XYZ file of C-alpha atoms in Angstrom:
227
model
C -1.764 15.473 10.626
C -0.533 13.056 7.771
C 3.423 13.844 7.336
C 4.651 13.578 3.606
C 8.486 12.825 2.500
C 8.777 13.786 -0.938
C 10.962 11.621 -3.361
C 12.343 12.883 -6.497
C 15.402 14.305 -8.067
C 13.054 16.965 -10.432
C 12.884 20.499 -8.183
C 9.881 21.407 -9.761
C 8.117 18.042 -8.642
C 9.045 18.884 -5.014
C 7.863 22.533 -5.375
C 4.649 21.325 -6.860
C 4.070 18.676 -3.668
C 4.707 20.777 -1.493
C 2.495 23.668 -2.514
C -0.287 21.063 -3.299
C -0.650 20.080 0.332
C 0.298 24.004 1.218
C -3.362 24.744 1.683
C -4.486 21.489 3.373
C -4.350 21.270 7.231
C -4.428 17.169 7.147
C -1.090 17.158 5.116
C 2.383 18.379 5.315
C 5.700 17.698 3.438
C 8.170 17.118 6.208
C 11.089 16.642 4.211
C 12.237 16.509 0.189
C 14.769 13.643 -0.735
C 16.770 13.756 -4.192
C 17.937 10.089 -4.048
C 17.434 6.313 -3.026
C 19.801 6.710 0.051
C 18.745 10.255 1.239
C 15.683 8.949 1.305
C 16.064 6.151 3.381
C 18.076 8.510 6.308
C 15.313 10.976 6.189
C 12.795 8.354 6.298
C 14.450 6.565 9.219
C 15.099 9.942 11.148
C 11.483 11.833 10.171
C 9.288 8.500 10.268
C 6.802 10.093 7.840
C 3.274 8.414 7.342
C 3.352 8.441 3.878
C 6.985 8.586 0.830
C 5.488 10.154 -2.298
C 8.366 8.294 -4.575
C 8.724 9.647 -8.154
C 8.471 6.706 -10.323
C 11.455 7.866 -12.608
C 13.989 8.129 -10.162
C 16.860 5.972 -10.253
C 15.269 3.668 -12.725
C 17.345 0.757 -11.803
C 17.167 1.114 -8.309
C 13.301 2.613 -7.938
C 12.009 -1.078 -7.375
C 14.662 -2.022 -4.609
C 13.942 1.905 -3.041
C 10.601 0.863 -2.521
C 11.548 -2.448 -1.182
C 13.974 -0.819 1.046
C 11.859 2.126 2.424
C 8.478 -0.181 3.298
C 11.324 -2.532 4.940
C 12.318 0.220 6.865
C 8.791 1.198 8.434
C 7.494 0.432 11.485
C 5.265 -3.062 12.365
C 2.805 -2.784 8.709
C -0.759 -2.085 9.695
C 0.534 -1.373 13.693
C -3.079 0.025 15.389
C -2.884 3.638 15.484
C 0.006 3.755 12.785
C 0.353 3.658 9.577
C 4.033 5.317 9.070
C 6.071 4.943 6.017
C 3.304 4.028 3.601
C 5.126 4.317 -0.273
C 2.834 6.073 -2.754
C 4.491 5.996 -6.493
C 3.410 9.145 -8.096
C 3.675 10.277 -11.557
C 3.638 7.293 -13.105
C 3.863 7.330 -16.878
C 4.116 3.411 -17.648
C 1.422 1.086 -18.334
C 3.513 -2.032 -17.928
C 5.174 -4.449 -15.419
C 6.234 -1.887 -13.220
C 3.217 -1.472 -11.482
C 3.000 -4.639 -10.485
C 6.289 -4.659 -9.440
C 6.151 -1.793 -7.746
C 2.988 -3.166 -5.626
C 5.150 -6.484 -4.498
C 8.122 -4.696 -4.126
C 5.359 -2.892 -0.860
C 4.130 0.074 -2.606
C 0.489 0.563 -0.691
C -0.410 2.996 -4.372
C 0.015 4.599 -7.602
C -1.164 7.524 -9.122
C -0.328 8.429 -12.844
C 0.922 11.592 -13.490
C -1.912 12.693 -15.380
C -4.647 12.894 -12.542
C -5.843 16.341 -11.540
C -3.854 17.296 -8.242
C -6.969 16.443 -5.938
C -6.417 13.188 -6.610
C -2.797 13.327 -5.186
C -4.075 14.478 -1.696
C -6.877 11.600 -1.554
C -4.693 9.076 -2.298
C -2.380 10.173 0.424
C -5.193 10.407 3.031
C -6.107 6.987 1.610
C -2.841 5.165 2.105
C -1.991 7.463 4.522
C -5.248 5.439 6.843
C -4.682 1.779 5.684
C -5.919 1.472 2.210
C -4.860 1.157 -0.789
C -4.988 3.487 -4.284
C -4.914 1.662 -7.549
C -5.594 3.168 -11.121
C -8.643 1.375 -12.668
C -5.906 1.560 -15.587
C -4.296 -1.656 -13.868
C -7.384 -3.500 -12.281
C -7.201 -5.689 -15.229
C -3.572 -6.222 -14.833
C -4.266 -7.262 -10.974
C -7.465 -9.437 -12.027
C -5.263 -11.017 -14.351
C -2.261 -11.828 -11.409
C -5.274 -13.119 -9.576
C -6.306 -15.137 -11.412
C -3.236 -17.204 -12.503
C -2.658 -18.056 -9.118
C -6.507 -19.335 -8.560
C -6.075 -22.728 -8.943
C -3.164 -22.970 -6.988
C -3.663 -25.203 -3.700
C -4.063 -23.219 -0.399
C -0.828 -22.399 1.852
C 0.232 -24.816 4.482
C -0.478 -23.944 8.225
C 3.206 -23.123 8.571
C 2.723 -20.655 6.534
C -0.041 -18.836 9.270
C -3.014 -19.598 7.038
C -4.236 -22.999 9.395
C -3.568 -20.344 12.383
C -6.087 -18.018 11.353
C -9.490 -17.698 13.302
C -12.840 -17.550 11.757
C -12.989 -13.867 12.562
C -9.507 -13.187 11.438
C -10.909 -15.057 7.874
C -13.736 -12.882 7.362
C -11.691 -9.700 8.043
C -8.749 -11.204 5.653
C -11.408 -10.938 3.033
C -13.171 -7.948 3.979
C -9.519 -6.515 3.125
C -9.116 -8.584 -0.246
C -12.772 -6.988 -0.762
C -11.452 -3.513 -0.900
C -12.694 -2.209 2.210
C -11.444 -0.047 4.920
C -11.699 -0.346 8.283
C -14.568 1.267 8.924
C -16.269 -0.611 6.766
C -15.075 -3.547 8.181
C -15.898 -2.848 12.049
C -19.390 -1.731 10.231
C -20.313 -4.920 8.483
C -18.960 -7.245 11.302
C -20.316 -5.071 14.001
C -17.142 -4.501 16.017
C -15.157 -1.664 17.193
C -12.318 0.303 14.743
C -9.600 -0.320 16.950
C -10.628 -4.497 17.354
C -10.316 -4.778 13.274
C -7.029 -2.986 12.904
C -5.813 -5.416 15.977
C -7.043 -8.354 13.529
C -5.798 -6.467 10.799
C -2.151 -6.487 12.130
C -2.500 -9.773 13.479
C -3.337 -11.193 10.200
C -0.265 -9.823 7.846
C 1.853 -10.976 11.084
C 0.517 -14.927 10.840
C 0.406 -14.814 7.046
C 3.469 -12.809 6.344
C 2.240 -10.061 3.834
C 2.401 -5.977 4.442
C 0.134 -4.241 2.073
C -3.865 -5.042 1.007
C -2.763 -5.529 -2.102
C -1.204 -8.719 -1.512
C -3.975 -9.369 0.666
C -6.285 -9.188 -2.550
C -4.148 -11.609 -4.557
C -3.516 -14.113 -1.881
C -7.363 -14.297 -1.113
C -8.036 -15.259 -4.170
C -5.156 -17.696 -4.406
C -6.277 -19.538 -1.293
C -9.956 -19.661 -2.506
C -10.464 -17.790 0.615
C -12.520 -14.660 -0.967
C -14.640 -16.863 -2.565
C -15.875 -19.110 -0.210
C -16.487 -15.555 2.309
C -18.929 -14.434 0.229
């Protein structure tokens, strides 16, 4: 069971969550939060896997809610876990938030305009390790990558030199967009041995979402010379 806290200060928002995952035995709304510090108590007392955060609340705090919440979670990418994943939902904007949003820890957006099925995938999605981006913004993310290509890899005390060769080739299995599964699939290893690398890996190298896995992949040159 994937449990959801819902984010907003809009009733109807938090009516329409919750009756969206209603029907679905995989998801439940565990709680409804109104603002940025409700929703940090009631994500610190219900733990929930995944914080559906409205994008429009508390516009000049939404940033440092997200930054705040993913803070609060347990160890990012802990095997078995994957508690207090932020998902920004009805997103209007076409802008810098989104990237903000995604440093600031947000693990996925979803625009406000996608049918409801989408809403419930990209929960389950987050919800086990990945990550949901709109292809609205791959160009936008492309684009961050690619300014930071020809920048000179980290130094070892930054946990890049401590990284084994099979910790490198699941580093960019995760910059390559895919799960898991896929991982333990191409590499021929158990699901529980790549989430152990998995966690590992944002411990040495100090990131918490794939997303920053992506960019820094590419920054180090990394991505490219695993393929």
């Amino acid at each position: 069971m994937i449990d959801v806290l819902v984010v907003s200060d809009e009733s109807l928002l938090r009516l329409a969550s919750r009756a969206l995952t209603a029907d679905d035995p995989e998801v439940t709304v565990i709680g409804e939060a109104v603002d940025p510090g409700q929703a940090m108590r009631m994500s610190s007392t219900l733990r929930p896997d995944v914080i559906l955060l409205d994008s429009r609340l508390s516009k000049g705090k939404n940033l440092r809610t997200i930054a705040g919440l993913t803070r609060q979670a347990p160890t990012p990418f802990e095997p078995g876990t994957s508690r207090g994943c932020v998902l920004v939902m009805n997103l209007t904007e076409r802008g810098p938030y989104a990237l903000e949003a995604l440093r600031a820890g947000a693990r996925g957006l979803v625009f406000a305009s996608e049918p409801a099925p989408h809403l419930l995938a990209a929960i389950k999605t987050v919800a086990a390790g990945g990550a949901v981006l709109p292809p609205q913004y791959t160009h936008l993310l492309m684009e961050t990558v690619r300014e930071h290509q020809n920048r000179p890899l980290p130094p070892a005390k930054d946990g890049w030199g401590e990284l084994t060769a099979r910790e490198r080739q699941v580093l960019a299995g995760v910059a390559s967009g895919w799960s898991n599964a896929d991982i333990a699939a191409r590499l021929n290893v158990s699901l529980p041995t790549v989430k152990s690398h998995v966690t590992r890996i944002f411990r040495k190298i100090g990131i918490r979402t794939r997303v920053e896995a992506v960019s820094l992949a590419y920054e180090s040159g990394l991505l490219a010379r695993s393929r």
